[in-house]
Short mmCIF file of C-alpha atoms and ligand atoms in Angstrom, two decimals:
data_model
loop_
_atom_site.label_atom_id
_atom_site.label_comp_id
_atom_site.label_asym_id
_atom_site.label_seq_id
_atom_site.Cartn_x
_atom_site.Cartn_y
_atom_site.Cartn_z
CA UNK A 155 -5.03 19.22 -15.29
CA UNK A 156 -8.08 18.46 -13.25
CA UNK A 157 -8.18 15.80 -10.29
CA UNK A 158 -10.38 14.18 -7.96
CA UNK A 159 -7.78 14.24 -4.77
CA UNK A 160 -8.45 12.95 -1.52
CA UNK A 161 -7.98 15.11 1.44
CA UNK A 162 -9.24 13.93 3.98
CA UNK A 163 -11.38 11.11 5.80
CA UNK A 164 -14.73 11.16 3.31
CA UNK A 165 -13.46 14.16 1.59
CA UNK A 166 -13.18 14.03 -1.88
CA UNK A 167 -12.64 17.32 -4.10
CA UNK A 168 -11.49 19.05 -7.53
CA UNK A 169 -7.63 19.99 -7.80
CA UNK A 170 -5.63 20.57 -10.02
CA UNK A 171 -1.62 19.03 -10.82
CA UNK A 172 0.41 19.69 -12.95
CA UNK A 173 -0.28 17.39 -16.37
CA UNK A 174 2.44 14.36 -16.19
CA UNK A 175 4.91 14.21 -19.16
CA UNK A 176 6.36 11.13 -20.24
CA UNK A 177 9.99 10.93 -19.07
CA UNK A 178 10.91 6.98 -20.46
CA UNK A 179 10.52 6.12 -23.86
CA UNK A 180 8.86 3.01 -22.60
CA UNK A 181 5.51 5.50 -21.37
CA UNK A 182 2.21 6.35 -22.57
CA UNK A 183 0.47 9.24 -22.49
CA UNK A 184 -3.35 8.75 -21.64
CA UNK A 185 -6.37 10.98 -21.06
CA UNK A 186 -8.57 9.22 -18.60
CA UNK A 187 -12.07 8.42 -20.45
CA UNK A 188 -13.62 6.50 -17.89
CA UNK A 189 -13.08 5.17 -14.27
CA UNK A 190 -15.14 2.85 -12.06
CA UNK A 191 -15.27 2.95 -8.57
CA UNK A 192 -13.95 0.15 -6.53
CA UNK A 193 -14.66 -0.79 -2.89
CA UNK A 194 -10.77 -0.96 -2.05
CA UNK A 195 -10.99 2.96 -3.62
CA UNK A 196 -13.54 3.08 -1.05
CA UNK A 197 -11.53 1.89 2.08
CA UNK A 198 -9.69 4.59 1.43
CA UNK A 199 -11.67 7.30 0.90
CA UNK A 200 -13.80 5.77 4.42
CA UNK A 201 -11.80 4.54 6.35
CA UNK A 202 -8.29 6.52 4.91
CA UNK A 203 -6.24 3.01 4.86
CA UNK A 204 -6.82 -0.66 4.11
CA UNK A 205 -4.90 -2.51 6.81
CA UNK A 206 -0.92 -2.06 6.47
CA UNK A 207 -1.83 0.64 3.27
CA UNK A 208 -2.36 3.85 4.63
CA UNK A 209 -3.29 7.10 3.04
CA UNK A 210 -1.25 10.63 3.00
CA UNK A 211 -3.42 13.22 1.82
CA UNK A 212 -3.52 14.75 -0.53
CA UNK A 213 -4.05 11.78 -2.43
CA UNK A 214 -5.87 10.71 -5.78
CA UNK A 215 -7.29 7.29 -5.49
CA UNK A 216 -8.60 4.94 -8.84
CA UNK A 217 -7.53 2.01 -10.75
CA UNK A 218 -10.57 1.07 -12.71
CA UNK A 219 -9.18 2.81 -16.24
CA UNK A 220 -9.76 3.73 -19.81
CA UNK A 221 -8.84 5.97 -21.51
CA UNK A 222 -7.12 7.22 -24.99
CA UNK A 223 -3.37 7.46 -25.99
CA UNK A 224 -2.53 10.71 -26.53
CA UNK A 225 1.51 10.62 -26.99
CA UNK A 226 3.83 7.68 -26.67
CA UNK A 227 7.39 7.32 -25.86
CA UNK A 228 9.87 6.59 -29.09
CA UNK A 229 10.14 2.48 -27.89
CA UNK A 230 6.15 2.50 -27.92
CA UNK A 231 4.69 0.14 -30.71
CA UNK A 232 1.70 -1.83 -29.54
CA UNK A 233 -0.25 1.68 -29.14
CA UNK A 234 -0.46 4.98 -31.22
CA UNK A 235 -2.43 8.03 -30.30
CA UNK A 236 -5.98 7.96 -30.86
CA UNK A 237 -6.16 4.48 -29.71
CA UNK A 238 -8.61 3.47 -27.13
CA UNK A 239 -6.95 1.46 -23.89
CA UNK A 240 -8.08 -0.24 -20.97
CA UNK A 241 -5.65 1.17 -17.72
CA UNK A 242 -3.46 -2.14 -16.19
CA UNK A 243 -3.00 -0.66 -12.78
CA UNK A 244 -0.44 -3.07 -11.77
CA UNK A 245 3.60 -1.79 -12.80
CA UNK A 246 5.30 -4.82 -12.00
CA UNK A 247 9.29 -4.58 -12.24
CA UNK A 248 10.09 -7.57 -14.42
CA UNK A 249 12.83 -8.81 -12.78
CA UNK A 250 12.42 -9.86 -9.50
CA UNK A 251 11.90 -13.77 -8.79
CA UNK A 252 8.24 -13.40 -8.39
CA UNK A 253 7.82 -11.74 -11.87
CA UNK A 254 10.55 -14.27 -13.35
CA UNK A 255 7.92 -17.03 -12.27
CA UNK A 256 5.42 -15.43 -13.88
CA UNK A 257 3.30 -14.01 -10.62
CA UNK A 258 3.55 -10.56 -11.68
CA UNK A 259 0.53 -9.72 -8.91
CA UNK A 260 3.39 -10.39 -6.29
CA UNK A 261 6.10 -8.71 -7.36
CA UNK A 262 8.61 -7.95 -4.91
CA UNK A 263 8.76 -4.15 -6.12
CA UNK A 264 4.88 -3.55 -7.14
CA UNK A 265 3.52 -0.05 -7.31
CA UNK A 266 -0.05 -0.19 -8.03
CA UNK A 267 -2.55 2.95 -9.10
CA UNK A 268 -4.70 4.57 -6.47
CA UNK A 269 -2.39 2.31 -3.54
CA UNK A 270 -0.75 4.49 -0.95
CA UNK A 271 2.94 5.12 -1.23
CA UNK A 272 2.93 2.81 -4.59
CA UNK A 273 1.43 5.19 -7.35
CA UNK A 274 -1.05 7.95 -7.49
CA UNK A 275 -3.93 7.07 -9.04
CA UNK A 276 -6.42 7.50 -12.73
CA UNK A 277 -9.02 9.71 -11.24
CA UNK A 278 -7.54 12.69 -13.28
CA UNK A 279 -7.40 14.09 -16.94
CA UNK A 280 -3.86 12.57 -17.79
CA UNK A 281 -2.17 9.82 -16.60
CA UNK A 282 1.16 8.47 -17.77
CA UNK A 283 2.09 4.50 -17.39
CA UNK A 284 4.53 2.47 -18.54
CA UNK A 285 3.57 0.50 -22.20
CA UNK A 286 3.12 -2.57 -20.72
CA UNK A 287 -0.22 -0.92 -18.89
CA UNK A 288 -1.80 0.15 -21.76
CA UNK A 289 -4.17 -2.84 -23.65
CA UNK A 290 -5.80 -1.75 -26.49
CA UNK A 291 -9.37 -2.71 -26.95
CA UNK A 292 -10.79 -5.72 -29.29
CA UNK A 293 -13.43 -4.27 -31.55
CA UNK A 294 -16.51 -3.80 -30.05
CA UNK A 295 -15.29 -2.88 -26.28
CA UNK A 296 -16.27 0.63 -24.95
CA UNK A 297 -14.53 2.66 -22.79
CA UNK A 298 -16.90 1.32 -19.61
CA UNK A 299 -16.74 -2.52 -20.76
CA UNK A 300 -12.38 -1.58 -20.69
CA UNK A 301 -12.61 -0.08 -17.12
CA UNK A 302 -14.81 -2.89 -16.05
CA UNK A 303 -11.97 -5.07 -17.31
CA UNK A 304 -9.90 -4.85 -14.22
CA UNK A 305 -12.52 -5.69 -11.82
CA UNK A 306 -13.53 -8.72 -13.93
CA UNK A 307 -10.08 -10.17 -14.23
CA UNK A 308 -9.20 -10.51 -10.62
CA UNK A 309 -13.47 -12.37 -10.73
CA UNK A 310 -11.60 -14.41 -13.85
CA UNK A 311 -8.06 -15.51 -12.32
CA UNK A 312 -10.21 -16.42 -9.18
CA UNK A 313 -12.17 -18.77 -11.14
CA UNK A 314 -8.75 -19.97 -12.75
CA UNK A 315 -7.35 -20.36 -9.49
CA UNK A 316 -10.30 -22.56 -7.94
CA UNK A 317 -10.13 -25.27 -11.27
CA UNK A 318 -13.65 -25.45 -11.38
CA UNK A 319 -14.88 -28.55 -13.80
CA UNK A 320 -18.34 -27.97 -14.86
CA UNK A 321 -19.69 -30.09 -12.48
CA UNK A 322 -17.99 -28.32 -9.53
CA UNK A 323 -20.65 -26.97 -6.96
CA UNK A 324 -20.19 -23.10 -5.84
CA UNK A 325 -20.97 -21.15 -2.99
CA UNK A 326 -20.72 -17.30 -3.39
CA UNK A 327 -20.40 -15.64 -0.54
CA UNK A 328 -20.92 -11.79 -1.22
CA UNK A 329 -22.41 -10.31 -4.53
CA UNK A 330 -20.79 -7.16 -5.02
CA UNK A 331 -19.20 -6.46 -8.64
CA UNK A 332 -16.33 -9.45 -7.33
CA UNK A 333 -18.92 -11.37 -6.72
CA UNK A 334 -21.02 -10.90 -9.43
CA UNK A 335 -17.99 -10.87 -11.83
CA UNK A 336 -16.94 -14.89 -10.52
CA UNK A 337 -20.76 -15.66 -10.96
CA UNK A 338 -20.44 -14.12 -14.98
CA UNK A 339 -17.72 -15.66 -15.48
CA UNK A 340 -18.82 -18.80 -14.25
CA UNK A 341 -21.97 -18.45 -16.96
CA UNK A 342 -19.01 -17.28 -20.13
CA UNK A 343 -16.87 -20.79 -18.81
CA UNK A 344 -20.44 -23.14 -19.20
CA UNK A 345 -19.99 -24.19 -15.48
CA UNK A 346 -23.16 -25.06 -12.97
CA UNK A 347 -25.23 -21.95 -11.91
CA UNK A 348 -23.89 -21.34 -8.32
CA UNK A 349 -25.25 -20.37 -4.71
CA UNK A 350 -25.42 -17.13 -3.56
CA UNK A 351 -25.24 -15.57 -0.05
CA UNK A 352 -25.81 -11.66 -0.01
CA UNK A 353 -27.69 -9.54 2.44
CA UNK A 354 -28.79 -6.67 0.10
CA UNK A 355 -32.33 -7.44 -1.34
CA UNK A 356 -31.25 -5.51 -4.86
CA UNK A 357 -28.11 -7.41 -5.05
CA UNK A 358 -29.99 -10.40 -4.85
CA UNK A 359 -32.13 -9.94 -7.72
CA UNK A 360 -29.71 -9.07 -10.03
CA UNK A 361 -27.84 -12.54 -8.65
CA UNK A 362 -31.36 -13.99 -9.66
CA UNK A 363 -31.91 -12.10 -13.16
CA UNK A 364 -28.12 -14.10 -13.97
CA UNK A 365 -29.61 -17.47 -13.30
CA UNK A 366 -28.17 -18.86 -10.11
CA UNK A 367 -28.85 -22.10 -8.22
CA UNK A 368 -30.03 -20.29 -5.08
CA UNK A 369 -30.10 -16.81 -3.82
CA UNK A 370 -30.48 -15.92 0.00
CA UNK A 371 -29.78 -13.79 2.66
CA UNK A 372 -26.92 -15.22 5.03
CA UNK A 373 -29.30 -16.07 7.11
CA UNK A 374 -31.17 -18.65 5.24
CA UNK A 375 -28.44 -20.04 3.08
CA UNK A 376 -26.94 -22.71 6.22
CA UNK A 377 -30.43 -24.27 6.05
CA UNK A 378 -31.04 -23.36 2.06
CA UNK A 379 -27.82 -25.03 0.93
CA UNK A 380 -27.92 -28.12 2.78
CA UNK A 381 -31.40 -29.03 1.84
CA UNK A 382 -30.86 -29.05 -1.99
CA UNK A 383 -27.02 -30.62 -1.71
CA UNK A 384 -26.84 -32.93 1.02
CA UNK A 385 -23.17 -33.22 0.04
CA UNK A 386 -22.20 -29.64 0.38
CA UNK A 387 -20.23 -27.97 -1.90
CA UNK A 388 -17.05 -28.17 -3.86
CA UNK A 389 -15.97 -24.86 -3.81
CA UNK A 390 -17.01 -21.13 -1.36
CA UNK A 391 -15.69 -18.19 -3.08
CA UNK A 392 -15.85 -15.83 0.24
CA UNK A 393 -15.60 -12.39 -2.05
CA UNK A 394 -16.55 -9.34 0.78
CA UNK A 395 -14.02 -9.57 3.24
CA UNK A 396 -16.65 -10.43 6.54
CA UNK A 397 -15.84 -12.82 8.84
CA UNK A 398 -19.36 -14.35 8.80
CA UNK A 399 -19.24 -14.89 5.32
CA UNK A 400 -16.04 -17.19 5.93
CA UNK A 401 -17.43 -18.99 8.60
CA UNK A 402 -20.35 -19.93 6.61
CA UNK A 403 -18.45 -21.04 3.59
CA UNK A 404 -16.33 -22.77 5.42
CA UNK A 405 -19.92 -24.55 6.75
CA UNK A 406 -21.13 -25.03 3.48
CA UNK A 407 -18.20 -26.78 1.88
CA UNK A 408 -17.86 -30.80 1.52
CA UNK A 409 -14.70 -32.66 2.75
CA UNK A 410 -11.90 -31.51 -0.16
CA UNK A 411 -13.58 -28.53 -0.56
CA UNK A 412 -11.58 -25.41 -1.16
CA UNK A 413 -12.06 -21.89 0.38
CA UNK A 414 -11.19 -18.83 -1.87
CA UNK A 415 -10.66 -15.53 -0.33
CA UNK A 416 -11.37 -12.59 -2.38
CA UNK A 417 -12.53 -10.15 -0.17
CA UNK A 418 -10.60 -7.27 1.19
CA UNK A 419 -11.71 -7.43 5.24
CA UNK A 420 -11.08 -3.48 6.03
CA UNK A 421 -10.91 -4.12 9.41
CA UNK A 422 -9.72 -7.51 10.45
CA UNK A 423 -5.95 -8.15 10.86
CA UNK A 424 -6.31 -11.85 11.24
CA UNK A 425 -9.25 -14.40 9.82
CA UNK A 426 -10.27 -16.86 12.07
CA UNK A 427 -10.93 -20.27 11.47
CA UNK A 428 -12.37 -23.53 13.19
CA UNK A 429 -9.60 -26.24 13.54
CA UNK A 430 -11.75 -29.03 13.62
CA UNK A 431 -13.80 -28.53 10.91
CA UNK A 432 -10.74 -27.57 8.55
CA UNK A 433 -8.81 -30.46 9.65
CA UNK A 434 -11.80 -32.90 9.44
CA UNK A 435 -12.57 -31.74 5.99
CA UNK A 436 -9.45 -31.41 4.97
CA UNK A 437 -9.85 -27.75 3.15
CA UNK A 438 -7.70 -26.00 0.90
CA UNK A 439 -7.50 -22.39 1.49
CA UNK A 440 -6.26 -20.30 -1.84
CA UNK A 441 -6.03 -16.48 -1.58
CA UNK A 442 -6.39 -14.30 -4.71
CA UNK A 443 -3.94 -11.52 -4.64
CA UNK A 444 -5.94 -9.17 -7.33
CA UNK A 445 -5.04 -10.89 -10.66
CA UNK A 446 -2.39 -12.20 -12.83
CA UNK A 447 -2.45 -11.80 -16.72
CA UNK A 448 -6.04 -11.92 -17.32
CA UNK A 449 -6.66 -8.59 -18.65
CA UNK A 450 -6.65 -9.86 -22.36
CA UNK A 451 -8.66 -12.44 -21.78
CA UNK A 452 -11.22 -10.58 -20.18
CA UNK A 453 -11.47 -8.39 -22.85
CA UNK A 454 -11.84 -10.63 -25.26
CA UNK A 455 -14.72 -12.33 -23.32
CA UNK A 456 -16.40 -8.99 -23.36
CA UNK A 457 -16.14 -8.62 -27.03
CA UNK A 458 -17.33 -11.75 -27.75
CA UNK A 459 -20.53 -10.80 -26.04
CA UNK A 460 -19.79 -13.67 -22.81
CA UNK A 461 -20.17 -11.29 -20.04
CA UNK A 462 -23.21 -9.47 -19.45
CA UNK A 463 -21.35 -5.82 -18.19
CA UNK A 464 -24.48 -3.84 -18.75
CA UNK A 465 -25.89 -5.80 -15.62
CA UNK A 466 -23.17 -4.72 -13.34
CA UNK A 467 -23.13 -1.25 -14.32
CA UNK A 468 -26.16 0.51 -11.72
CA UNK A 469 -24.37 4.23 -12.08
CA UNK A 470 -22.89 6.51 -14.20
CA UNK A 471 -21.79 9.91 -12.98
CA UNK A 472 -19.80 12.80 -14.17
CA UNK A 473 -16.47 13.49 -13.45
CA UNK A 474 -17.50 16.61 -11.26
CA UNK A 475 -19.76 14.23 -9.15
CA UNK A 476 -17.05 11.66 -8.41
CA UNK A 477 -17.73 12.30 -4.29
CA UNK A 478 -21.31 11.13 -4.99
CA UNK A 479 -20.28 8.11 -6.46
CA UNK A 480 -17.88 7.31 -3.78
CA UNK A 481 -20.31 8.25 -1.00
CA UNK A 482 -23.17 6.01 -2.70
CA UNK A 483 -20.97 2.81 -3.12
CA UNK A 484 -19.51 3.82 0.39
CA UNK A 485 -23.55 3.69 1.86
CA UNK A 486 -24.57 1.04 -0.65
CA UNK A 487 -26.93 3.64 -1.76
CA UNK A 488 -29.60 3.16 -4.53
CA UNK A 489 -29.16 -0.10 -5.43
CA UNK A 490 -25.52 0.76 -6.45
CA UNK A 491 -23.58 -2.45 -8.05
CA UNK A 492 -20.87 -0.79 -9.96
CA UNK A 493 -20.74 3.16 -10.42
CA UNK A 494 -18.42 4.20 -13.43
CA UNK A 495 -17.42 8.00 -13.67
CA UNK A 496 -16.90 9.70 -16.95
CA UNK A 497 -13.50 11.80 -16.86
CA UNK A 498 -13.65 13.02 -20.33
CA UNK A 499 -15.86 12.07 -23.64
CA UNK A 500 -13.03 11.04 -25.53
CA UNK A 501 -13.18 14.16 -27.98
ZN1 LIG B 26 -10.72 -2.54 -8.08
ZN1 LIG B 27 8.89 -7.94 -9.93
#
């Protein structure tokens, strides 16, 4: 079968492996559909590691899935072949104390798609996963809206994580698809239109075209926040991994307030953070470790027409032009939000 391997720092080429078979009667077979491109695929392909994760080549990257069921293993009954499924990159082993609690996005033995030394990952014709990977779609979900499923969880079990009430002020700090994905699913949840921090001048009209309470460049939001609520805010979703960001979130947020961190810094082995103001304000940090059962739900928000997906989809590319894709998100080229690659039509 054909993949998109990795072999080197920023290069990214057609091979071909041999086409996986399913060896546990627990597996799926799957022919990839679609794939989206995701920043942490990016780090990768960049920078060849995100901090402790580092890439051997050759290596296939991708985690952003959909595709169709082609065979299934003879303990297989929530899917049959033909059926369209969104990808679960996580494989979580079940039985560790972490996945006995119910955090499944910690699991002591997690291999992940696309994550060195874990799994390889979906940017290829075939792929074969255990059952409990493969969702099918609600009626009304296309292969794209599945794919963009993954993305938009981790954006939903943030949200879950940071209890917002509907009267809970937000700072977002970052609008890249994470970004964007907390502010639309803070629109599908009814709660108040939030801030928005983001450098990019394209990124920050599509933050305005989604109805948000400000939208500014880092620069301007110290002095654009303040001056509209005197009080600061309840909650700073910091969701691009920059050390700036942080700082100003942590600025921006009223005594109680809470921090989330979302982003992946690619370079930064420790955060820093201002004692005095922490302690003074007595702020809750939460990290959000990708996401934690909220595939379904997702899906089901995009089928009841909640999240606007077409918005966050800027790109769509072949599978032969997967290195463009990667090298536009990589340059934040042509206004790209989120770039989704078609592997195969589905036919
Ligand atoms: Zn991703
Ligand atoms: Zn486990």
């Amino acid at each position: 079968m054909q993949v998109m391997e990795l072999t080197g720092p920023r290069v990214l080429v057609p091979g071909q492996r041999p086409q996986p078979v399913i060896s546990a009667d627990d597996e799926v077979l799957v022919r990839m559909t679609t794939v989206g491109v995701c920043g942490s695929d990016v780090h990768y392909y960049s920078a060849g590691r995100i901090g402790s994760q580092v890439v051997d080549f050759p290596f296939i990257v991708g985690h952003e899935g959909a595709g169709q069921v082609v065979a299934t293993g003879t303990a297989v009954e929530h899917v049959s072949p033909g059926d369209a499924v969104a990808i679960e990159p996580a494989m979580c082993c079940g039985h560790c104390d972490q996945c006995r609690i119910g955090r499944m996005n910690t699991c002591r033995n997690l291999r992940f798609l696309g994550c060195p030394g874990q799994a390889e990952g979906c940017l290829a014709e075939y792929l074969v996963m255990p059952a409990s990977s493969c969702i099918p779609l609600p009626s009304g979900v296309d292969a794209e809206q599945a794919a963009l499923s993954e993305p938009l969880a981790i954006s939903l079990y943030a949200l879950r994580r940071a209890a917002l009430s509907p009267q809970t002020t937000v700072g977002i700090f970052g609008y890249g698809p994470i970004g964007m994905g907390v502010h639309l699913m803070m629109t599908a949840h009814g709660c108040c239109a939030p801030w928005i921090s983001e450098p990019l001048a394209e990124r920050r009209r599509l933050a305005q075209g989604q109805g948000a309470a400000g939208v500014h460049p880092p620069e301007q939001i110290e002095a654009a926040v303040p001056a509209a609520v005197p009080e600061l805010l309840d909650v700073a979703f910091e969701c691009c991994g920059e050390q700036e960001a942080l700082d100003q979130a942590l600025r921006l947020l009223k005594p109680g307030g809470t921090l989330m961190l979302i982003g992946i810094p690619p370079t930064l082995d420790n955060w820093s953070m201002p004692v005095d103001l922490m302690r003074h304000r007595e702020i809750t940090v939460r990290n959000v470790r990708r996401q934690c059962g909220c595939v379904e739900d997702t899906l089901h928000l995009i089928a009841a027409g909640r999240i606007d997906t077409e918005a966050m989809i800027s790109h769509r590319l072949p599978f032969a032009a997967t290195a463009q894709a990667f090298d536009m998100v990589a340059d934040y080229r042509d206004g790209v939000m989120k770039a989704m690659v078609e592997v195969s039509n589905g036919t």
